[in-house]
Coordinates of C-alpha atoms and ligand atoms in Angstrom, one line a residue:
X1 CA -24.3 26.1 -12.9
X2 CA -24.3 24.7 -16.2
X3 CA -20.5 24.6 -17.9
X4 CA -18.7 23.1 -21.2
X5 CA -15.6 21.7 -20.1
X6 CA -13.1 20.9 -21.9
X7 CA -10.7 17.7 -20.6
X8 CA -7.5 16.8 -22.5
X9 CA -6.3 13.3 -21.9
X10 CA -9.3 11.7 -20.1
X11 CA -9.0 8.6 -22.0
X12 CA -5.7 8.1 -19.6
X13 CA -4.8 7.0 -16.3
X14 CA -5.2 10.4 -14.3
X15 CA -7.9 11.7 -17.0
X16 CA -9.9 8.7 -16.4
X17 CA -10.6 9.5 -13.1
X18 CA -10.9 12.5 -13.5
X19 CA -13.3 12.0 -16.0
X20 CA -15.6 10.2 -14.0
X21 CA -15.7 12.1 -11.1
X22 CA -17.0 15.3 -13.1
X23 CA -19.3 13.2 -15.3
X24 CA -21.2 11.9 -12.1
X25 CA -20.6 14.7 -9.6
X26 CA -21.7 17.4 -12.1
X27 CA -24.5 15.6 -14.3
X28 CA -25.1 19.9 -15.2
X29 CA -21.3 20.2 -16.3
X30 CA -21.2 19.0 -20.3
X31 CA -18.0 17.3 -20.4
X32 CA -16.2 17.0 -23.8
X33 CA -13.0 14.6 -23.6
X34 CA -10.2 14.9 -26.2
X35 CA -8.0 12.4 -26.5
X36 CA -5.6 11.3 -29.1
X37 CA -5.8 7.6 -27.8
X38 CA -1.8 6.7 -28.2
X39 CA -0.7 3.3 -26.6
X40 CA -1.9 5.4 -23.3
X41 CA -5.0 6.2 -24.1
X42 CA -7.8 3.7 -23.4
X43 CA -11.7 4.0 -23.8
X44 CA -12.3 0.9 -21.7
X45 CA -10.9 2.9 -18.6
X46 CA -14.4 4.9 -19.4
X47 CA -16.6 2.0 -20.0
X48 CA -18.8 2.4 -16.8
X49 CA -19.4 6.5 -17.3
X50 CA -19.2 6.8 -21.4
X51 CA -23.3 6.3 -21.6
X52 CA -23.9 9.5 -19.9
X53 CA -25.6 12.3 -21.3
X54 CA -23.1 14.9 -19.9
X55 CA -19.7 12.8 -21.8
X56 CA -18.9 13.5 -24.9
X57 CA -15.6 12.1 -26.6
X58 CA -13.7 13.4 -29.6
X59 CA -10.4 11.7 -31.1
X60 CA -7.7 14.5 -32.0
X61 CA -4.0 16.2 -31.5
X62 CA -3.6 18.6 -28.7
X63 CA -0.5 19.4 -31.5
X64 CA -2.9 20.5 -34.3
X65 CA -4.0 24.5 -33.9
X66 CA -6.7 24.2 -36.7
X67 CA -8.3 21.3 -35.0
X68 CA -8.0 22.6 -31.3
X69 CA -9.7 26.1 -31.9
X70 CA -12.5 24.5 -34.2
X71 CA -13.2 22.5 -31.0
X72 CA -13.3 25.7 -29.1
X73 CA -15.6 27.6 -31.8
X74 CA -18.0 24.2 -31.7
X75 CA -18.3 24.1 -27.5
X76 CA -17.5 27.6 -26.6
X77 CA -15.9 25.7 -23.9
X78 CA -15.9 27.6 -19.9
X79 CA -13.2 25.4 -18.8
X80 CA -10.3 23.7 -19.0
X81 CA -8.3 20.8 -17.5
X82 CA -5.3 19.8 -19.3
X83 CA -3.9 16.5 -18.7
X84 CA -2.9 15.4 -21.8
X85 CA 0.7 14.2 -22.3
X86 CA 3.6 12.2 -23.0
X87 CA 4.1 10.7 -19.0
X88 CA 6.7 7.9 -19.0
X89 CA 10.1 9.2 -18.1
X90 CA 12.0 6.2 -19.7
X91 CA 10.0 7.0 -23.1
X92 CA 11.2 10.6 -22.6
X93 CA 15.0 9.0 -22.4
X94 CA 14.4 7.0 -25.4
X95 CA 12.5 9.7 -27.7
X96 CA 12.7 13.3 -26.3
X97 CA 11.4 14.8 -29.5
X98 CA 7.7 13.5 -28.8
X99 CA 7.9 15.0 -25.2
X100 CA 9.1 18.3 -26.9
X101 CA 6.0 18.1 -29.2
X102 CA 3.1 17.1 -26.9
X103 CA 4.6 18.3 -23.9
X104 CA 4.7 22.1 -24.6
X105 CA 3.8 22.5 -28.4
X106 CA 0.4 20.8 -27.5
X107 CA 0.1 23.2 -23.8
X108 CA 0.5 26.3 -26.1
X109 CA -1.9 25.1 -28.9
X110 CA -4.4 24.8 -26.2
X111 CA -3.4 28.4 -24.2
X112 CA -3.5 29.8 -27.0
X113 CA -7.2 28.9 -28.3
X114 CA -8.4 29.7 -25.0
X115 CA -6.8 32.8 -25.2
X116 CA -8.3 33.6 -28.2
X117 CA -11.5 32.6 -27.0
X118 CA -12.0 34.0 -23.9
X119 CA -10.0 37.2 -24.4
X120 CA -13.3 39.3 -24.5
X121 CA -15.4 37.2 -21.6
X122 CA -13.1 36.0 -19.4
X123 CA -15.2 35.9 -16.7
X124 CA -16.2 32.4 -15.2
X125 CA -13.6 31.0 -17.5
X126 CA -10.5 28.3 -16.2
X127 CA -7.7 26.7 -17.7
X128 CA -6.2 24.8 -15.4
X129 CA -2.9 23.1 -15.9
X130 CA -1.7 19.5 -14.3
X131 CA 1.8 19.0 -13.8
X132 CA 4.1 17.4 -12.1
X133 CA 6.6 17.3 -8.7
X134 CA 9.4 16.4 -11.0
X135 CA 9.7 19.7 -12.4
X136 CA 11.3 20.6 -8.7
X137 CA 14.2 18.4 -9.6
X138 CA 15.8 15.9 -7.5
X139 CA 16.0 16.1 -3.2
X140 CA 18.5 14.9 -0.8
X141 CA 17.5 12.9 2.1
X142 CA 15.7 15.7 3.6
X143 CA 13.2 18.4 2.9
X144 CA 10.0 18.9 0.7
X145 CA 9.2 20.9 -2.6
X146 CA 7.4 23.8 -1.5
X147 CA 5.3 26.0 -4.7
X148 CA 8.1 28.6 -4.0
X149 CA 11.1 25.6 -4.7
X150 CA 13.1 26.7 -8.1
X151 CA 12.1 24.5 -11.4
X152 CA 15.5 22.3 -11.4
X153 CA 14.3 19.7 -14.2
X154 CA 16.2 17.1 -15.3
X155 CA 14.4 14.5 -17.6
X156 CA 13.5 15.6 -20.9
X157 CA 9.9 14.6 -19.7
X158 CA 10.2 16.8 -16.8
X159 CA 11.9 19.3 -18.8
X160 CA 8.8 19.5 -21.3
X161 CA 6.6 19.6 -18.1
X162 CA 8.2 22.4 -16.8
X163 CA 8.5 24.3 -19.9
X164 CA 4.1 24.0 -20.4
X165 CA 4.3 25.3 -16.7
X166 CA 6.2 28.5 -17.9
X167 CA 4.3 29.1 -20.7
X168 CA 0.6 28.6 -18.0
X169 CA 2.2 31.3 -16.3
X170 CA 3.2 33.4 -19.4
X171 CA -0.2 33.6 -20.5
X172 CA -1.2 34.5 -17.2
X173 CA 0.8 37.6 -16.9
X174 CA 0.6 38.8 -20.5
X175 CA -2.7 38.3 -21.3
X176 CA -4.4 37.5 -18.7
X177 CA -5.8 34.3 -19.0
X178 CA -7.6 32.9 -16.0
X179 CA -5.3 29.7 -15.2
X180 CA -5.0 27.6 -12.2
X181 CA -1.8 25.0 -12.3
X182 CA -1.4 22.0 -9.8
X183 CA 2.4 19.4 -9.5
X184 CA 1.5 16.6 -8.1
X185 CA 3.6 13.4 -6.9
X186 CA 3.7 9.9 -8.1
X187 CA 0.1 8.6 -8.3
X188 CA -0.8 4.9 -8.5
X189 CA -4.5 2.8 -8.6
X190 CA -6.5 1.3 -10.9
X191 CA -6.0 1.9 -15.1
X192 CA -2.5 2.8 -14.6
X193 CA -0.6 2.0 -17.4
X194 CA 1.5 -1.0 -16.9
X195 CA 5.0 0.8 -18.3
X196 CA 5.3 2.3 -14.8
X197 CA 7.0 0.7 -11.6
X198 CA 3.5 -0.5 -9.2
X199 CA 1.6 -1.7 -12.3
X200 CA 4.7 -3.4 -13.9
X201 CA 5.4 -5.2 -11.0
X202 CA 1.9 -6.4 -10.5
X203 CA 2.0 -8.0 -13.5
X204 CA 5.7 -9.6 -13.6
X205 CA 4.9 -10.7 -10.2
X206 CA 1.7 -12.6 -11.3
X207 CA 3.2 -14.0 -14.3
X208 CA 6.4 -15.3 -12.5
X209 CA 8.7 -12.9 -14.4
X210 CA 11.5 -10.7 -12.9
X211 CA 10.9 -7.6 -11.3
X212 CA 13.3 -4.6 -12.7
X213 CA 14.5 -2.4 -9.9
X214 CA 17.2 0.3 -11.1
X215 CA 20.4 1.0 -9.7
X216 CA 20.2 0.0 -6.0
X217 CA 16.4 0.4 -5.2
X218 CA 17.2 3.6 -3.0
X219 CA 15.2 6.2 -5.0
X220 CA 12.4 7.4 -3.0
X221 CA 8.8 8.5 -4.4
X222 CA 6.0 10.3 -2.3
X223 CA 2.9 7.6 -3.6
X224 CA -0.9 9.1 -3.8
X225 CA -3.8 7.4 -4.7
X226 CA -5.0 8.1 -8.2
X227 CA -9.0 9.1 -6.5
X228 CA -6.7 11.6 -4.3
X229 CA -5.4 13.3 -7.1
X230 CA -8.9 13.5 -8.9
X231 CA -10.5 15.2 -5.8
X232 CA -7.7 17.4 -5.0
X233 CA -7.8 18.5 -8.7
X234 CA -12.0 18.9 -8.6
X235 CA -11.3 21.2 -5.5
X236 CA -8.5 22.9 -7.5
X237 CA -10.9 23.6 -10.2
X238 CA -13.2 25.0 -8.4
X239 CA -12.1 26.7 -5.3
X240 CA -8.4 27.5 -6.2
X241 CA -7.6 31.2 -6.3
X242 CA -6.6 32.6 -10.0
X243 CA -3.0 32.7 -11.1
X244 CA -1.4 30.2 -7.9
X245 CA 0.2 26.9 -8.3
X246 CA -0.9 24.0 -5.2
X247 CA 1.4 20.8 -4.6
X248 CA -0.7 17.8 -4.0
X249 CA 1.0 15.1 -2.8
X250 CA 0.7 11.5 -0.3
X251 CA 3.2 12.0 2.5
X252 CA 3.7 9.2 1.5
X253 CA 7.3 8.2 0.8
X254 CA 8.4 4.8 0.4
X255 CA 12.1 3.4 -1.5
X256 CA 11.7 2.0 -4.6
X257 CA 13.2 -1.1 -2.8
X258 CA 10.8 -0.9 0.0
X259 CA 7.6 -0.1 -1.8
X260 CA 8.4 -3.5 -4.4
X261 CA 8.5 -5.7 -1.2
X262 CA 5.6 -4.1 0.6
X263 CA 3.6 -5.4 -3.0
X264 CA 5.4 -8.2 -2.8
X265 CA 3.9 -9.0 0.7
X266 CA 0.4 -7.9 -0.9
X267 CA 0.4 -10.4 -4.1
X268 CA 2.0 -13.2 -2.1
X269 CA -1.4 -12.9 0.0
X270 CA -3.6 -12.2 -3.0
X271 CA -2.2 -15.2 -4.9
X272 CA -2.7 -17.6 -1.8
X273 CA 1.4 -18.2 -2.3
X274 CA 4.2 -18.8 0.8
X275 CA 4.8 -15.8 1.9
X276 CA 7.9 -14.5 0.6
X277 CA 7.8 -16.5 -2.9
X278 CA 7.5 -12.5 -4.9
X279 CA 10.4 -11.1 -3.6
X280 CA 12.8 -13.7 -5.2
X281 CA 11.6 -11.9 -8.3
X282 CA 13.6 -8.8 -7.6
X283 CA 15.9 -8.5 -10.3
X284 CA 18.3 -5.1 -10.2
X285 CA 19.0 -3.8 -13.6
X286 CA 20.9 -1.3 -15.2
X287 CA 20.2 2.5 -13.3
X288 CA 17.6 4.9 -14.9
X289 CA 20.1 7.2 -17.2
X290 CA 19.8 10.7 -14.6
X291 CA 17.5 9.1 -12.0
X292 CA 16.4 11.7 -10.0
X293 CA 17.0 10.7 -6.1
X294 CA 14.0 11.6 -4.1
X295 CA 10.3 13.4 -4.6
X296 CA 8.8 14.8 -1.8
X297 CA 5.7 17.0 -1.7
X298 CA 4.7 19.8 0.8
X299 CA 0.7 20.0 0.2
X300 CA 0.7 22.5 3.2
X301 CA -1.0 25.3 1.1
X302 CA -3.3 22.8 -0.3
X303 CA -4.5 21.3 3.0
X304 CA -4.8 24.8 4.5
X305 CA -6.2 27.0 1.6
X306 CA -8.9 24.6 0.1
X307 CA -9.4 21.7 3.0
X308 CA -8.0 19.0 0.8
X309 CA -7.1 15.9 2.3
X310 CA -5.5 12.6 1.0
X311 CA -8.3 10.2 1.9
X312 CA -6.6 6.6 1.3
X313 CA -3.8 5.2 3.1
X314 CA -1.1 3.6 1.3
X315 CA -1.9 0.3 3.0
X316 CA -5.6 0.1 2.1
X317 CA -4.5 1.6 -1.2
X318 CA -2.1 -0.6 -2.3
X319 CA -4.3 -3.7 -1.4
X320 CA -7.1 -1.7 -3.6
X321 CA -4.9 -1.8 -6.4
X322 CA -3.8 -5.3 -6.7
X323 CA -7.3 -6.6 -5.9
X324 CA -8.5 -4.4 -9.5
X325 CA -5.5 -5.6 -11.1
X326 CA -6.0 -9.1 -10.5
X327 CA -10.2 -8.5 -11.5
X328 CA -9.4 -7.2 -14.6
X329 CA -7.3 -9.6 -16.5
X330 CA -9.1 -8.7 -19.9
X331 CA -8.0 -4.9 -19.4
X332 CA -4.4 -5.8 -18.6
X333 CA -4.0 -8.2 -21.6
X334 CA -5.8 -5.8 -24.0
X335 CA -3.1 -2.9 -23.2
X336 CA -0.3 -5.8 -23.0
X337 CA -0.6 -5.5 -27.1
X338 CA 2.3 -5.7 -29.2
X339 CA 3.6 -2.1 -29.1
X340 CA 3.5 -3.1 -25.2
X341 CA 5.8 -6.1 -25.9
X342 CA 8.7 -4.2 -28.4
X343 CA 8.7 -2.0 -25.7
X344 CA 9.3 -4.3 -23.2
X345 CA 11.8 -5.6 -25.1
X346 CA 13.6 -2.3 -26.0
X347 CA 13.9 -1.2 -22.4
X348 CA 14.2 -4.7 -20.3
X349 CA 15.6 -7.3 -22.2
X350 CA 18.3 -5.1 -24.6
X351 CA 19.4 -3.5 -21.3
Ligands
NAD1 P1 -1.1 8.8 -19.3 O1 0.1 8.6 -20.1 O2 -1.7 7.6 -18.6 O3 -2.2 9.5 -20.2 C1 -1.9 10.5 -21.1 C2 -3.2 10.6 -22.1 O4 -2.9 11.7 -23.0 C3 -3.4 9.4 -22.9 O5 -4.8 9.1 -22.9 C4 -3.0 9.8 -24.3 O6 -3.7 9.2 -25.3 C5 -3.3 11.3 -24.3 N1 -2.4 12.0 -25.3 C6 -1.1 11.9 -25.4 N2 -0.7 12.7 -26.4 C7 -1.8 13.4 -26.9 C8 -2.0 14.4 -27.9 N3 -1.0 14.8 -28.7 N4 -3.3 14.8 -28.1 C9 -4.3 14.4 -27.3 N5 -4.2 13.4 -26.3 C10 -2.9 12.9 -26.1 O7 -0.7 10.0 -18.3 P2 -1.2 10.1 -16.7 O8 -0.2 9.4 -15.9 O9 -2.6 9.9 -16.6 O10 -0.8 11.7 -16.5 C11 -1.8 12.7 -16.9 C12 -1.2 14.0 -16.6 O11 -0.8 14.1 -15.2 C13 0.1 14.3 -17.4 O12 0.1 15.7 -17.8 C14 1.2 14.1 -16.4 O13 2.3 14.9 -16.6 C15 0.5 14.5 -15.1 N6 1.0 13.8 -13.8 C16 1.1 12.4 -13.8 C17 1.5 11.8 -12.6 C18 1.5 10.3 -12.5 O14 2.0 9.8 -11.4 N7 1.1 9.5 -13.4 C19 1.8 12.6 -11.5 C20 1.7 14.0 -11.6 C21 1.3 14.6 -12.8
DAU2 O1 6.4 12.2 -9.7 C1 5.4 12.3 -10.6 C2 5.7 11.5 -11.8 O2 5.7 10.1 -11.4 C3 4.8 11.7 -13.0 O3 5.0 13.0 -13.4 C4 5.2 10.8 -14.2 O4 4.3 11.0 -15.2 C5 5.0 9.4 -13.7 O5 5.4 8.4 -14.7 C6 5.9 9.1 -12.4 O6 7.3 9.2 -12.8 P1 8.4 8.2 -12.2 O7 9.6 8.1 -13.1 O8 8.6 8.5 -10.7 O9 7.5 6.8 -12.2 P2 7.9 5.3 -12.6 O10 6.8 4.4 -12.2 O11 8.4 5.2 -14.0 O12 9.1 5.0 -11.7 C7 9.0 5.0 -10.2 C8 10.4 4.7 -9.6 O13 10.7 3.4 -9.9 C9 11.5 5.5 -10.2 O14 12.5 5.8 -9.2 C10 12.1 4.6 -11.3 C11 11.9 3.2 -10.7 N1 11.7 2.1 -11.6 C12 10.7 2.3 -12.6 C13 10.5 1.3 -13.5 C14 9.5 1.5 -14.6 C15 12.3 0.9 -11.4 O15 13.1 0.7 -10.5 N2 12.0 -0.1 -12.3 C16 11.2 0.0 -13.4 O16 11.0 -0.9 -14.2

């Protein structure tokens, strides 16, 4: 069935993917990316998929109303999938205020075009909301966030991310608008932007330089692979029942400490180097400022609702990831630009 879908964000790690999966599964689906292209947001992650007829890209602010409903009066869009965001928890730490703004300004500038849009057809119509596990809070050693855990954030990132999940559901009860929201775990793979622990680490390890671990290593992260995410959230879109929140997630849970010298293992072989040169990289710095302890995701509703299964092992995975890393030097050192470096700076070497 022919659609116009609207994607926020695609010109990012998760939207990326997400991007080309629905520009090549659904060559009848017109897919219109909006992206405001901050230090995140790259259009060589699209390179390979941006030639289709079915992509279409446009540069703008999920912030500005004006802008956001004339896109909706131009495509009369059928869809939604709303991945647009400010993602890095340290940045959050550093400069709440942006979260505030793009976090849950920007989620109710969007809700509320589509509301206005759709409120006299809403048949057929979708907004569907990404989000995060970290809006759970924090776990002890044991158990999993189930979709009926209590919102317990405590980042201002995962406090903007829980607040757009509020308002998702607030439109869903007052007015009605046909949403869909997912919270997924930590997600690593190709394009991921190298601010965050796997991708940061790839590159200090190649280029000799120390790799950061906060506090003692112990926090623990539940790790999928970004393609994982990307189906789960296609199968979301599609097949997930009006109103209902799914967890997607790895069962996959590794210590910070542990996952850093599995990689290590990984890069020592990919770099042809004695095994156990990496690991003398580890470097502990300074704890995260409220670093939440462990993540852990029950997908149980997922898996048994819609059929959705992880499809790549952490191993394999992991292996995939350095391999793309080390392909695609000119992708890293375009991203590695100067805002990169003041922020490396800010947050590693001022620590
Ligand atoms: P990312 O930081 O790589 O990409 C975010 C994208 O949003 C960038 O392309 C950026 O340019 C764009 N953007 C930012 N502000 C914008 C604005 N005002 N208007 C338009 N575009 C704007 O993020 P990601 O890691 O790909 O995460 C995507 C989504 O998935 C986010 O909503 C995040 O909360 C959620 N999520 C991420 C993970 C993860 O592990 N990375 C896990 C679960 C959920
Ligand atoms: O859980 C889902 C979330 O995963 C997403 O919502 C976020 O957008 C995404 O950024 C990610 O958040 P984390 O804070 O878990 O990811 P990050 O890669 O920043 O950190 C992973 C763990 O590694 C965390 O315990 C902090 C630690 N860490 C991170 C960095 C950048 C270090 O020890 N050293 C580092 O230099």
């Amino acid at each position: 069935m022919k659609k116009t879908i609207l994607i926020t964000g695609g010109a990012g790690f998760i939207g990326s993917h997400v991007i080309r999966r629905f520009v090549t599964r659904y060559p009848e689906y017109s897919i219109v990316n909006l992206d405001l292209l901050t230090y995140a947001g790259n259009l060589e992650n699209l390179k390979d998929v941006d030639h289709l007829p079915n992509y279409h890209f446009v540069k703008g602010d999920i912030r500005d109303a004006a802008f956001v409903e004339s896109l909706f009066e131009t495509y009369q869009f059928d869809g939604v999938l709303h991945l647009a965001a400010e993602s890095h928890v340290d940045r959050s730490i550093t400069n709440p205020l942006e979260f505030i703004q793009t976090n849950i300004l920007g989620t109710a500038v969007l809700l509320n075009s589509a509301r206005k849009f759709w409120k006299d057809s809403p048949e057929g119509k979708r907004f569907y909301h990404i989000s995060t596990d970290e809006v759970y809070g924090s776990l002890g050693e044991e158990g999993y966030f189930t979709e009926e855990t209590a919102y317990d954030p405590r980042s201002p990132y995962s406090a903007s991310k829980a607040s757009s999940d509020h308002l998702v559901r607030a439109y869903f009860h007052t007015y009605h608008l046909p949403v869909v929201l997912s919270n997924c775990s930590n997600n690593y793979g190709p394009n991921h932007f190298p601010e965050k622990l796997i991708p940061l680490s790839i590159n200090n390890i190649k280029n000799n330089k120390p790799i950061p671990i906060y506090g003692k290593g112990e926090n623990v992260r539940d790790w999928l692979y970004v393609e994982d995410h990307a189906s789960a959230i296609d199968l979301i879109f599609h097949q997930g029942k009006e109103g209902e929140t799914y967890n997607i997630g790895g069962n996959n849970e590794w210590t910070n400490i542990a996952l850093i010298k599995k990689l290590c293992e990984v890069m020592d072989t990919a770099l042809g180097r004695p095994a156990g040169t990496s690991e003398q990289l580890i470097t502990y710095v300074k704890d995260r400022a409220g670093h939440d302890l462990r993540y852990a995701i029950d997908s149980s509703k997922l898996q048994r609702e819609l059929g959705w299964t992880p499809s790549v092992q952490f191993e394999q995975g992991i292996v995939k990831t350095v391999d793309w890393y080390l392909k695609n030097e000119d992708w890293l050192n375009n991203v590695l630009s100067g805002e990169y470096e003041k922020y490396y700076s800010d947050q590693y070497e001022k620590r």
